[in-house]
Amino acid sequence: MDLDISVTQGLDEVGQPDWDRLATADDFYLSYGWLRTLEGDPYVSDHYVLTYDDGALVGALPIYDIRVEGSSFYAPRRHRQALTGGGRWLLAGGRRAHHSGILLSGDERERRSALRALLAAGLRLAAERDARGLVWMFAPTRVARWLHAEGGSVAFDTVEACLTADGWDRYLAGLGGRRRKSTMRERRRFEQAAYELAEQPLSECWQALATLVANLQQKYGYRTTPESMRRVLGPQAEFLDDESVAFTVRREGQLVAGALQYRFGDTLYARMIGFDYARLANAYEYFNLSYYLPVQYMERTRLRRLHLGIESARVKAERGARLHPLWTVAVPCDGSARVPAEHCAAGRRAWRERYDERVLPAEDWDVPW
């Protein structure tokens, strides 16, 4: 393939249909709308490496040069712990939401050609900016395999949870007996609370929802404020309103709980949740908003998968989710980054000692590194 390469610093120079045509259902956090919500950070230089074949976009890779990182999940120490030699790296494939990747189209040969072109251009950019190379954080196995085949070094990081559901009745049937009974009890208690329930686009509720999300984050030790959450949710309401669904809970017309999720392909992405704790009825609001209402919504809207993200893996597995590994992958300019083999094996082994293949799909965990 004879590919053309370009690098741009803003997505407004790329058409949304062309960009999103490359994205699979697994790529919401690489979608045009999501990436637009992240632009404009004064401490980050955004770059988008693009490959074209005869004028058609066939590959895309976001790359970020981050001067100040506000999220502990993306702090440089996370990938420096996994890689030998330390140093400064450019972050590739996404910088929020704990899921990254590369957008490619075509058959296997065409994807490989586009990937190599993207990597070559990305590594030139890294060298120009005095970085050691490119690093992907929270890469799924599919992406890690692509990069490993091109010489990338791979280290285990954590897991993400996804729940596949084909309707509420089948979801219940797939749970263990004790869990099925407790789920039915939690659902019944929530219904008895007689809340006012709605499914709303984010634009209708984002300012009030920001306060509830800040409440939850403060409860767990974060310094989030309603104002800081509005700065996050405002761009999402602007660029992602058509994909959004907020499951909202009211008492006497006042919002007391809400969960924000996004539709993309056949998947519903759980994004954030919040509560006015003083006004709750102690009716298992968290589990109903995080799992039960979304599963019922998926049945009505013919969605197949609920993406639940990282953390609280045990709770998610107990409620029917499967756990997929996420990897840190480094592609250095000079081939010097290495991951100790025992480091990667130990991470996988710890999870396999806790769960069996009903929870850990073998196609994601059986890897060549």
Short mmCIF file of N, CA and C in Angstrom, two decimals, residues 87-263:
data_model
loop_
_atom_site.label_atom_id
_atom_site.label_comp_id
_atom_site.label_asym_id
_atom_site.label_seq_id
_atom_site.Cartn_x
_atom_site.Cartn_y
_atom_site.Cartn_z
N GLY A 87 12.52 7.58 31.92
CA GLY A 87 12.51 8.55 30.83
C GLY A 87 11.13 9.09 30.53
N ARG A 88 11.06 9.99 29.57
CA ARG A 88 9.82 10.66 29.19
C ARG A 88 9.26 10.03 27.93
N TRP A 89 7.96 9.78 27.92
CA TRP A 89 7.30 9.14 26.78
C TRP A 89 6.11 9.99 26.34
N LEU A 90 5.76 9.90 25.07
CA LEU A 90 4.49 10.46 24.60
C LEU A 90 3.41 9.41 24.78
N LEU A 91 2.26 9.85 25.25
CA LEU A 91 1.14 8.95 25.49
C LEU A 91 0.36 8.77 24.19
N ALA A 92 0.14 7.53 23.80
CA ALA A 92 -0.54 7.23 22.54
C ALA A 92 -1.85 6.51 22.81
N GLY A 93 -2.82 6.73 21.91
CA GLY A 93 -4.03 5.93 21.91
C GLY A 93 -5.14 6.33 22.83
N GLY A 94 -5.02 7.44 23.54
CA GLY A 94 -6.09 7.86 24.44
C GLY A 94 -5.53 8.23 25.80
N ARG A 95 -6.09 9.27 26.42
CA ARG A 95 -5.53 9.72 27.69
C ARG A 95 -6.55 9.87 28.80
N ARG A 96 -7.72 9.32 28.66
CA ARG A 96 -8.71 9.29 29.73
C ARG A 96 -9.56 8.02 29.59
N ALA A 97 -10.24 7.66 30.67
CA ALA A 97 -11.26 6.60 30.66
C ALA A 97 -10.69 5.19 30.70
N HIS A 98 -9.36 5.03 30.85
CA HIS A 98 -8.76 3.72 31.12
C HIS A 98 -9.00 2.72 29.99
N HIS A 99 -8.90 3.20 28.75
CA HIS A 99 -9.03 2.32 27.59
C HIS A 99 -8.40 3.05 26.41
N SER A 100 -7.49 2.39 25.71
CA SER A 100 -6.81 3.05 24.60
C SER A 100 -6.81 2.14 23.38
N GLY A 101 -6.21 2.61 22.30
CA GLY A 101 -6.20 1.79 21.10
C GLY A 101 -5.60 2.48 19.90
N ILE A 102 -5.94 1.97 18.74
CA ILE A 102 -5.51 2.48 17.44
C ILE A 102 -6.68 2.24 16.50
N LEU A 103 -6.97 3.21 15.65
CA LEU A 103 -8.05 3.04 14.69
C LEU A 103 -7.48 2.61 13.34
N LEU A 104 -7.95 1.46 12.85
CA LEU A 104 -7.46 0.89 11.59
C LEU A 104 -8.63 0.30 10.82
N SER A 105 -8.54 0.31 9.50
CA SER A 105 -9.57 -0.31 8.67
C SER A 105 -8.91 -1.29 7.70
N GLY A 106 -9.75 -2.07 7.04
CA GLY A 106 -9.25 -2.99 6.03
C GLY A 106 -9.00 -4.38 6.55
N ASP A 107 -8.42 -5.25 5.68
CA ASP A 107 -8.10 -6.61 6.09
C ASP A 107 -6.79 -6.61 6.88
N GLU A 108 -6.34 -7.80 7.26
CA GLU A 108 -5.15 -7.89 8.12
C GLU A 108 -3.92 -7.25 7.48
N ARG A 109 -3.71 -7.49 6.20
CA ARG A 109 -2.54 -6.91 5.53
C ARG A 109 -2.64 -5.39 5.47
N GLU A 110 -3.83 -4.89 5.18
CA GLU A 110 -4.01 -3.43 5.10
C GLU A 110 -3.86 -2.78 6.48
N ARG A 111 -4.39 -3.45 7.51
CA ARG A 111 -4.23 -2.90 8.87
C ARG A 111 -2.76 -2.86 9.28
N ARG A 112 -2.02 -3.91 8.93
CA ARG A 112 -0.60 -3.94 9.30
C ARG A 112 0.16 -2.82 8.62
N SER A 113 -0.14 -2.57 7.35
CA SER A 113 0.54 -1.49 6.63
C SER A 113 0.23 -0.13 7.25
N ALA A 114 -1.06 0.09 7.57
CA ALA A 114 -1.45 1.35 8.17
C ALA A 114 -0.83 1.51 9.56
N LEU A 115 -0.80 0.41 10.34
CA LEU A 115 -0.20 0.47 11.67
C LEU A 115 1.28 0.84 11.58
N ARG A 116 2.00 0.24 10.68
CA ARG A 116 3.43 0.55 10.56
C ARG A 116 3.66 1.99 10.16
N ALA A 117 2.80 2.51 9.30
CA ALA A 117 2.92 3.91 8.90
C ALA A 117 2.64 4.84 10.09
N LEU A 118 1.62 4.51 10.88
CA LEU A 118 1.29 5.31 12.05
C LEU A 118 2.43 5.28 13.06
N LEU A 119 2.99 4.09 13.30
CA LEU A 119 4.07 3.98 14.27
C LEU A 119 5.31 4.76 13.82
N ALA A 120 5.64 4.66 12.55
CA ALA A 120 6.81 5.39 12.05
C ALA A 120 6.64 6.89 12.24
N ALA A 121 5.47 7.39 11.90
CA ALA A 121 5.23 8.83 12.06
C ALA A 121 5.18 9.21 13.53
N GLY A 122 4.58 8.38 14.37
CA GLY A 122 4.52 8.67 15.79
C GLY A 122 5.88 8.67 16.45
N LEU A 123 6.74 7.76 16.05
CA LEU A 123 8.09 7.71 16.62
C LEU A 123 8.93 8.90 16.15
N ARG A 124 8.71 9.36 14.93
CA ARG A 124 9.40 10.58 14.50
C ARG A 124 8.96 11.76 15.35
N LEU A 125 7.67 11.84 15.64
CA LEU A 125 7.16 12.90 16.48
C LEU A 125 7.79 12.82 17.88
N ALA A 126 7.87 11.61 18.43
CA ALA A 126 8.48 11.43 19.75
C ALA A 126 9.93 11.89 19.75
N ALA A 127 10.69 11.51 18.72
CA ALA A 127 12.09 11.92 18.65
C ALA A 127 12.22 13.43 18.56
N GLU A 128 11.36 14.06 17.78
CA GLU A 128 11.40 15.52 17.65
C GLU A 128 11.13 16.22 18.97
N ARG A 129 10.35 15.56 19.85
CA ARG A 129 10.00 16.16 21.12
C ARG A 129 10.83 15.60 22.28
N ASP A 130 11.97 14.97 21.93
CA ASP A 130 12.93 14.46 22.92
C ASP A 130 12.29 13.47 23.89
N ALA A 131 11.42 12.62 23.37
CA ALA A 131 10.81 11.55 24.16
C ALA A 131 11.43 10.21 23.76
N ARG A 132 11.36 9.25 24.67
CA ARG A 132 11.93 7.93 24.39
C ARG A 132 11.12 7.14 23.38
N GLY A 133 9.84 7.46 23.25
CA GLY A 133 9.01 6.73 22.32
C GLY A 133 7.55 6.93 22.67
N LEU A 134 6.73 5.95 22.29
CA LEU A 134 5.28 6.00 22.51
C LEU A 134 4.90 4.95 23.54
N VAL A 135 3.96 5.30 24.41
CA VAL A 135 3.46 4.34 25.38
C VAL A 135 1.93 4.38 25.38
N TRP A 136 1.34 3.19 25.32
CA TRP A 136 -0.11 3.02 25.45
C TRP A 136 -0.40 2.57 26.87
N MET A 137 -1.34 3.20 27.53
CA MET A 137 -1.80 2.76 28.83
C MET A 137 -3.22 2.23 28.71
N PHE A 138 -3.51 1.15 29.43
CA PHE A 138 -4.83 0.52 29.41
C PHE A 138 -5.19 0.03 28.00
N ALA A 139 -4.26 -0.62 27.33
CA ALA A 139 -4.52 -1.17 26.00
C ALA A 139 -5.17 -2.54 26.12
N PRO A 140 -6.27 -2.81 25.40
CA PRO A 140 -6.87 -4.15 25.41
C PRO A 140 -5.97 -5.13 24.67
N THR A 141 -6.24 -6.41 24.85
CA THR A 141 -5.37 -7.45 24.28
C THR A 141 -5.26 -7.33 22.77
N ARG A 142 -6.35 -7.02 22.10
CA ARG A 142 -6.32 -6.89 20.63
C ARG A 142 -5.26 -5.88 20.20
N VAL A 143 -5.21 -4.73 20.85
CA VAL A 143 -4.23 -3.70 20.51
C VAL A 143 -2.84 -4.11 20.94
N ALA A 144 -2.71 -4.71 22.12
CA ALA A 144 -1.40 -5.15 22.60
C ALA A 144 -0.80 -6.18 21.65
N ARG A 145 -1.62 -7.06 21.09
CA ARG A 145 -1.10 -8.05 20.13
C ARG A 145 -0.54 -7.35 18.89
N TRP A 146 -1.27 -6.36 18.36
CA TRP A 146 -0.77 -5.63 17.19
C TRP A 146 0.59 -5.02 17.48
N LEU A 147 0.71 -4.36 18.62
CA LEU A 147 1.95 -3.63 18.93
C LEU A 147 3.08 -4.58 19.29
N HIS A 148 2.77 -5.67 19.95
CA HIS A 148 3.79 -6.67 20.26
C HIS A 148 4.39 -7.25 18.98
N ALA A 149 3.55 -7.46 17.97
CA ALA A 149 4.04 -7.98 16.69
C ALA A 149 4.97 -7.01 15.99
N GLU A 150 4.89 -5.72 16.36
CA GLU A 150 5.76 -4.71 15.77
C GLU A 150 6.91 -4.33 16.69
N GLY A 151 7.17 -5.17 17.69
CA GLY A 151 8.32 -4.94 18.56
C GLY A 151 8.02 -4.24 19.86
N GLY A 152 6.74 -4.02 20.17
CA GLY A 152 6.39 -3.36 21.42
C GLY A 152 6.63 -4.25 22.62
N SER A 153 6.95 -3.63 23.76
CA SER A 153 7.10 -4.34 25.03
C SER A 153 5.82 -4.20 25.82
N VAL A 154 5.34 -5.30 26.39
CA VAL A 154 4.01 -5.34 27.00
C VAL A 154 4.12 -5.71 28.48
N ALA A 155 3.42 -4.96 29.32
CA ALA A 155 3.35 -5.25 30.75
C ALA A 155 1.90 -5.27 31.18
N PHE A 156 1.54 -6.22 32.05
CA PHE A 156 0.17 -6.28 32.59
C PHE A 156 -0.06 -5.07 33.49
N ASP A 157 -1.28 -4.49 33.38
CA ASP A 157 -1.64 -3.37 34.23
C ASP A 157 -2.80 -3.74 35.15
N THR A 158 -4.00 -3.89 34.60
CA THR A 158 -5.17 -4.17 35.42
C THR A 158 -6.22 -4.85 34.55
N VAL A 159 -7.47 -4.88 35.00
CA VAL A 159 -8.54 -5.50 34.22
C VAL A 159 -9.68 -4.50 34.06
N GLU A 160 -10.45 -4.70 32.99
CA GLU A 160 -11.71 -3.98 32.81
C GLU A 160 -12.83 -5.01 32.77
N ALA A 161 -14.01 -4.59 33.16
CA ALA A 161 -15.15 -5.49 33.25
C ALA A 161 -16.17 -5.17 32.16
N CYS A 162 -16.69 -6.22 31.53
CA CYS A 162 -17.75 -6.07 30.53
C CYS A 162 -18.82 -7.14 30.80
N LEU A 163 -20.06 -6.73 30.70
CA LEU A 163 -21.18 -7.62 30.95
C LEU A 163 -21.97 -7.77 29.66
N THR A 164 -22.09 -8.99 29.19
CA THR A 164 -22.90 -9.27 28.01
C THR A 164 -24.27 -9.77 28.46
N ALA A 165 -25.32 -9.11 27.98
CA ALA A 165 -26.68 -9.46 28.44
C ALA A 165 -27.62 -9.53 27.26
N ASP A 166 -28.43 -10.56 27.24
CA ASP A 166 -29.45 -10.73 26.21
C ASP A 166 -30.82 -10.70 26.88
N GLY A 167 -31.12 -9.55 27.50
CA GLY A 167 -32.40 -9.39 28.15
C GLY A 167 -32.32 -9.64 29.65
N TRP A 168 -33.28 -9.06 30.38
CA TRP A 168 -33.28 -9.13 31.83
C TRP A 168 -33.45 -10.56 32.34
N ASP A 169 -34.35 -11.33 31.76
CA ASP A 169 -34.59 -12.69 32.24
C ASP A 169 -33.35 -13.55 32.06
N ARG A 170 -32.69 -13.43 30.92
CA ARG A 170 -31.48 -14.23 30.71
C ARG A 170 -30.33 -13.74 31.58
N TYR A 171 -30.31 -12.46 31.83
CA TYR A 171 -29.29 -11.95 32.75
C TYR A 171 -29.46 -12.59 34.13
N LEU A 172 -30.69 -12.60 34.64
CA LEU A 172 -30.94 -13.22 35.94
C LEU A 172 -30.59 -14.70 35.92
N ALA A 173 -30.97 -15.38 34.84
CA ALA A 173 -30.72 -16.82 34.76
C ALA A 173 -29.23 -17.13 34.77
N GLY A 174 -28.41 -16.21 34.28
CA GLY A 174 -26.97 -16.44 34.23
C GLY A 174 -26.26 -16.23 35.54
N LEU A 175 -26.94 -15.67 36.54
CA LEU A 175 -26.34 -15.46 37.85
C LEU A 175 -26.44 -16.74 38.69
N GLY A 176 -25.57 -16.86 39.66
CA GLY A 176 -25.68 -17.97 40.60
C GLY A 176 -26.95 -17.83 41.43
N GLY A 177 -27.38 -18.92 42.05
CA GLY A 177 -28.65 -18.94 42.76
C GLY A 177 -28.74 -17.88 43.85
N ARG A 178 -27.74 -17.77 44.70
CA ARG A 178 -27.78 -16.78 45.78
C ARG A 178 -27.73 -15.36 45.23
N ARG A 179 -26.90 -15.15 44.22
CA ARG A 179 -26.81 -13.81 43.63
C ARG A 179 -28.11 -13.45 42.92
N ARG A 180 -28.75 -14.42 42.27
CA ARG A 180 -30.02 -14.15 41.59
C ARG A 180 -31.08 -13.71 42.60
N LYS A 181 -31.15 -14.37 43.74
CA LYS A 181 -32.12 -14.00 44.76
C LYS A 181 -31.84 -12.60 45.32
N SER A 182 -30.58 -12.30 45.59
CA SER A 182 -30.26 -10.98 46.13
C SER A 182 -30.52 -9.89 45.10
N THR A 183 -30.29 -10.19 43.81
CA THR A 183 -30.57 -9.22 42.76
C THR A 183 -32.06 -8.92 42.68
N MET A 184 -32.87 -9.95 42.74
CA MET A 184 -34.32 -9.74 42.71
C MET A 184 -34.79 -8.95 43.93
N ARG A 185 -34.18 -9.20 45.09
CA ARG A 185 -34.53 -8.45 46.29
C ARG A 185 -34.13 -6.99 46.16
N GLU A 186 -32.93 -6.73 45.61
CA GLU A 186 -32.45 -5.35 45.43
C GLU A 186 -33.32 -4.60 44.42
N ARG A 187 -33.75 -5.30 43.41
CA ARG A 187 -34.61 -4.66 42.40
C ARG A 187 -35.98 -4.34 43.01
N ARG A 188 -36.51 -5.27 43.77
CA ARG A 188 -37.83 -5.06 44.39
C ARG A 188 -37.78 -3.91 45.39
N ARG A 189 -36.73 -3.84 46.18
CA ARG A 189 -36.61 -2.76 47.16
C ARG A 189 -36.54 -1.41 46.46
N PHE A 190 -35.84 -1.34 45.35
CA PHE A 190 -35.73 -0.10 44.60
C PHE A 190 -37.09 0.32 44.04
N GLU A 191 -37.85 -0.64 43.53
CA GLU A 191 -39.18 -0.33 43.00
C GLU A 191 -40.11 0.16 44.11
N GLN A 192 -39.98 -0.41 45.29
CA GLN A 192 -40.83 -0.01 46.40
C GLN A 192 -40.54 1.40 46.89
N ALA A 193 -39.35 1.91 46.59
CA ALA A 193 -39.01 3.27 47.00
C ALA A 193 -39.83 4.31 46.24
N ALA A 194 -40.47 3.91 45.14
CA ALA A 194 -41.37 4.79 44.38
C ALA A 194 -40.68 6.08 43.92
N TYR A 195 -39.47 5.94 43.49
CA TYR A 195 -38.77 7.09 42.91
C TYR A 195 -39.41 7.49 41.58
N GLU A 196 -39.14 8.72 41.18
CA GLU A 196 -39.50 9.19 39.84
C GLU A 196 -38.30 8.92 38.93
N LEU A 197 -38.46 8.01 37.98
CA LEU A 197 -37.35 7.57 37.13
C LEU A 197 -37.49 8.14 35.73
N ALA A 198 -36.33 8.40 35.12
CA ALA A 198 -36.33 8.87 33.73
C ALA A 198 -35.03 8.48 33.06
N GLU A 199 -35.08 8.47 31.73
CA GLU A 199 -33.88 8.31 30.90
C GLU A 199 -33.74 9.58 30.08
N GLN A 200 -32.68 10.34 30.31
CA GLN A 200 -32.57 11.68 29.73
C GLN A 200 -31.26 11.83 28.97
N PRO A 201 -31.25 12.70 27.95
CA PRO A 201 -29.96 13.09 27.37
C PRO A 201 -29.20 13.94 28.38
N LEU A 202 -27.90 13.91 28.27
CA LEU A 202 -27.06 14.63 29.23
C LEU A 202 -27.37 16.12 29.26
N SER A 203 -27.72 16.70 28.11
CA SER A 203 -27.97 18.14 28.04
C SER A 203 -29.08 18.59 28.98
N GLU A 204 -29.97 17.68 29.37
CA GLU A 204 -31.10 18.06 30.22
C GLU A 204 -30.76 18.04 31.71
N CYS A 205 -29.61 17.46 32.08
CA CYS A 205 -29.39 17.27 33.52
C CYS A 205 -27.94 17.42 33.96
N TRP A 206 -27.03 17.85 33.07
CA TRP A 206 -25.61 17.75 33.40
C TRP A 206 -25.19 18.64 34.56
N GLN A 207 -25.79 19.79 34.71
CA GLN A 207 -25.36 20.68 35.80
C GLN A 207 -25.75 20.10 37.16
N ALA A 208 -26.97 19.59 37.28
CA ALA A 208 -27.36 18.96 38.54
C ALA A 208 -26.61 17.67 38.78
N LEU A 209 -26.39 16.89 37.72
CA LEU A 209 -25.65 15.63 37.86
C LEU A 209 -24.23 15.88 38.35
N ALA A 210 -23.61 16.97 37.93
CA ALA A 210 -22.24 17.28 38.35
C ALA A 210 -22.14 17.36 39.86
N THR A 211 -23.12 17.93 40.51
CA THR A 211 -23.10 18.03 41.97
C THR A 211 -23.15 16.65 42.62
N LEU A 212 -23.98 15.77 42.07
CA LEU A 212 -24.12 14.43 42.64
C LEU A 212 -22.84 13.61 42.44
N VAL A 213 -22.23 13.73 41.27
CA VAL A 213 -20.98 13.01 41.02
C VAL A 213 -19.88 13.51 41.96
N ALA A 214 -19.82 14.82 42.17
CA ALA A 214 -18.84 15.36 43.11
C ALA A 214 -19.06 14.82 44.51
N ASN A 215 -20.32 14.67 44.92
CA ASN A 215 -20.61 14.08 46.22
C ASN A 215 -19.98 12.70 46.37
N LEU A 216 -20.18 11.86 45.36
CA LEU A 216 -19.63 10.50 45.42
C LEU A 216 -18.10 10.54 45.45
N GLN A 217 -17.50 11.36 44.61
CA GLN A 217 -16.04 11.38 44.55
C GLN A 217 -15.44 11.90 45.85
N GLN A 218 -16.08 12.90 46.45
CA GLN A 218 -15.59 13.41 47.73
C GLN A 218 -15.70 12.34 48.82
N LYS A 219 -16.74 11.52 48.76
CA LYS A 219 -16.91 10.45 49.74
C LYS A 219 -15.72 9.49 49.73
N TYR A 220 -15.11 9.31 48.56
CA TYR A 220 -14.00 8.37 48.43
C TYR A 220 -12.64 9.08 48.38
N GLY A 221 -12.60 10.31 48.87
CA GLY A 221 -11.33 10.96 49.10
C GLY A 221 -10.80 11.85 48.00
N TYR A 222 -11.56 12.03 46.91
CA TYR A 222 -11.10 12.89 45.83
C TYR A 222 -11.47 14.35 46.13
N ARG A 223 -10.76 15.27 45.51
CA ARG A 223 -10.98 16.69 45.73
C ARG A 223 -11.95 17.29 44.71
N THR A 224 -12.73 16.47 44.08
CA THR A 224 -13.67 16.92 43.06
C THR A 224 -14.68 17.90 43.65
N THR A 225 -15.01 18.93 42.89
CA THR A 225 -16.05 19.89 43.27
C THR A 225 -17.14 19.90 42.20
N PRO A 226 -18.32 20.41 42.52
CA PRO A 226 -19.35 20.54 41.48
C PRO A 226 -18.85 21.37 40.29
N GLU A 227 -18.06 22.42 40.56
CA GLU A 227 -17.55 23.25 39.46
C GLU A 227 -16.60 22.47 38.58
N SER A 228 -15.71 21.67 39.16
CA SER A 228 -14.77 20.90 38.34
C SER A 228 -15.50 19.84 37.53
N MET A 229 -16.56 19.24 38.10
CA MET A 229 -17.32 18.26 37.34
C MET A 229 -18.10 18.91 36.21
N ARG A 230 -18.56 20.15 36.41
CA ARG A 230 -19.25 20.84 35.31
C ARG A 230 -18.29 21.14 34.17
N ARG A 231 -17.04 21.39 34.49
CA ARG A 231 -16.06 21.59 33.41
C ARG A 231 -15.84 20.31 32.63
N VAL A 232 -16.01 19.16 33.27
CA VAL A 232 -15.90 17.87 32.56
C VAL A 232 -17.17 17.58 31.76
N LEU A 233 -18.32 17.78 32.38
CA LEU A 233 -19.58 17.38 31.75
C LEU A 233 -20.06 18.35 30.69
N GLY A 234 -19.71 19.62 30.79
CA GLY A 234 -20.13 20.59 29.79
C GLY A 234 -19.73 20.19 28.37
N PRO A 235 -18.42 19.91 28.13
CA PRO A 235 -18.03 19.46 26.78
C PRO A 235 -18.69 18.15 26.37
N GLN A 236 -18.93 17.25 27.32
CA GLN A 236 -19.60 16.00 26.96
C GLN A 236 -21.04 16.26 26.52
N ALA A 237 -21.71 17.18 27.19
CA ALA A 237 -23.06 17.54 26.75
C ALA A 237 -23.04 18.18 25.37
N GLU A 238 -21.97 18.89 25.04
CA GLU A 238 -21.86 19.54 23.74
C GLU A 238 -21.57 18.55 22.62
N PHE A 239 -20.62 17.65 22.85
CA PHE A 239 -20.14 16.79 21.76
C PHE A 239 -20.74 15.38 21.76
N LEU A 240 -21.34 14.93 22.89
CA LEU A 240 -21.78 13.54 22.99
C LEU A 240 -23.24 13.41 23.39
N ASP A 241 -24.00 14.47 23.25
CA ASP A 241 -25.38 14.43 23.73
C ASP A 241 -26.21 13.35 23.02
N ASP A 242 -26.00 13.18 21.73
CA ASP A 242 -26.79 12.20 20.97
C ASP A 242 -26.51 10.77 21.41
N GLU A 243 -25.32 10.52 21.95
CA GLU A 243 -24.97 9.17 22.39
C GLU A 243 -25.29 8.94 23.86
N SER A 244 -25.67 9.98 24.59
CA SER A 244 -25.79 9.89 26.04
C SER A 244 -27.14 9.37 26.48
N VAL A 245 -27.14 8.69 27.63
CA VAL A 245 -28.37 8.39 28.37
C VAL A 245 -28.02 8.51 29.85
N ALA A 246 -28.76 9.36 30.54
CA ALA A 246 -28.60 9.50 31.98
C ALA A 246 -29.81 8.86 32.65
N PHE A 247 -29.55 7.85 33.47
CA PHE A 247 -30.60 7.22 34.26
C PHE A 247 -30.77 8.08 35.52
N THR A 248 -31.88 8.80 35.60
CA THR A 248 -32.06 9.77 36.67
C THR A 248 -33.14 9.33 37.65
N VAL A 249 -32.92 9.70 38.91
CA VAL A 249 -33.80 9.31 40.01
C VAL A 249 -34.17 10.59 40.77
N ARG A 250 -35.46 10.82 40.93
CA ARG A 250 -35.92 12.04 41.62
C ARG A 250 -36.89 11.70 42.75
N ARG A 251 -36.89 12.58 43.74
CA ARG A 251 -37.90 12.56 44.81
C ARG A 251 -38.50 13.96 44.87
N GLU A 252 -39.81 14.03 44.73
CA GLU A 252 -40.52 15.30 44.73
C GLU A 252 -39.90 16.28 43.73
N GLY A 253 -39.52 15.73 42.57
CA GLY A 253 -38.99 16.55 41.49
C GLY A 253 -37.53 16.90 41.58
N GLN A 254 -36.87 16.55 42.69
CA GLN A 254 -35.47 16.90 42.89
C GLN A 254 -34.57 15.70 42.55
N LEU A 255 -33.52 15.96 41.77
CA LEU A 255 -32.60 14.88 41.39
C LEU A 255 -31.82 14.42 42.61
N VAL A 256 -31.89 13.11 42.91
CA VAL A 256 -31.18 12.56 44.07
C VAL A 256 -30.16 11.50 43.67
N ALA A 257 -30.21 11.05 42.42
CA ALA A 257 -29.23 10.07 41.94
C ALA A 257 -29.24 10.09 40.42
N GLY A 258 -28.10 9.77 39.84
CA GLY A 258 -28.02 9.70 38.39
C GLY A 258 -26.80 8.94 37.94
N ALA A 259 -26.93 8.25 36.83
CA ALA A 259 -25.82 7.50 36.23
C ALA A 259 -25.74 7.86 34.76
N LEU A 260 -24.58 8.30 34.32
CA LEU A 260 -24.37 8.68 32.93
C LEU A 260 -23.72 7.54 32.17
N GLN A 261 -24.32 7.18 31.02
CA GLN A 261 -23.76 6.15 30.16
C GLN A 261 -23.87 6.61 28.70
N TYR A 262 -23.07 5.95 27.84
CA TYR A 262 -23.04 6.32 26.43
C TYR A 262 -23.23 5.09 25.56
N ARG A 263 -24.01 5.26 24.50
CA ARG A 263 -24.21 4.23 23.49
C ARG A 263 -23.15 4.38 22.40
#
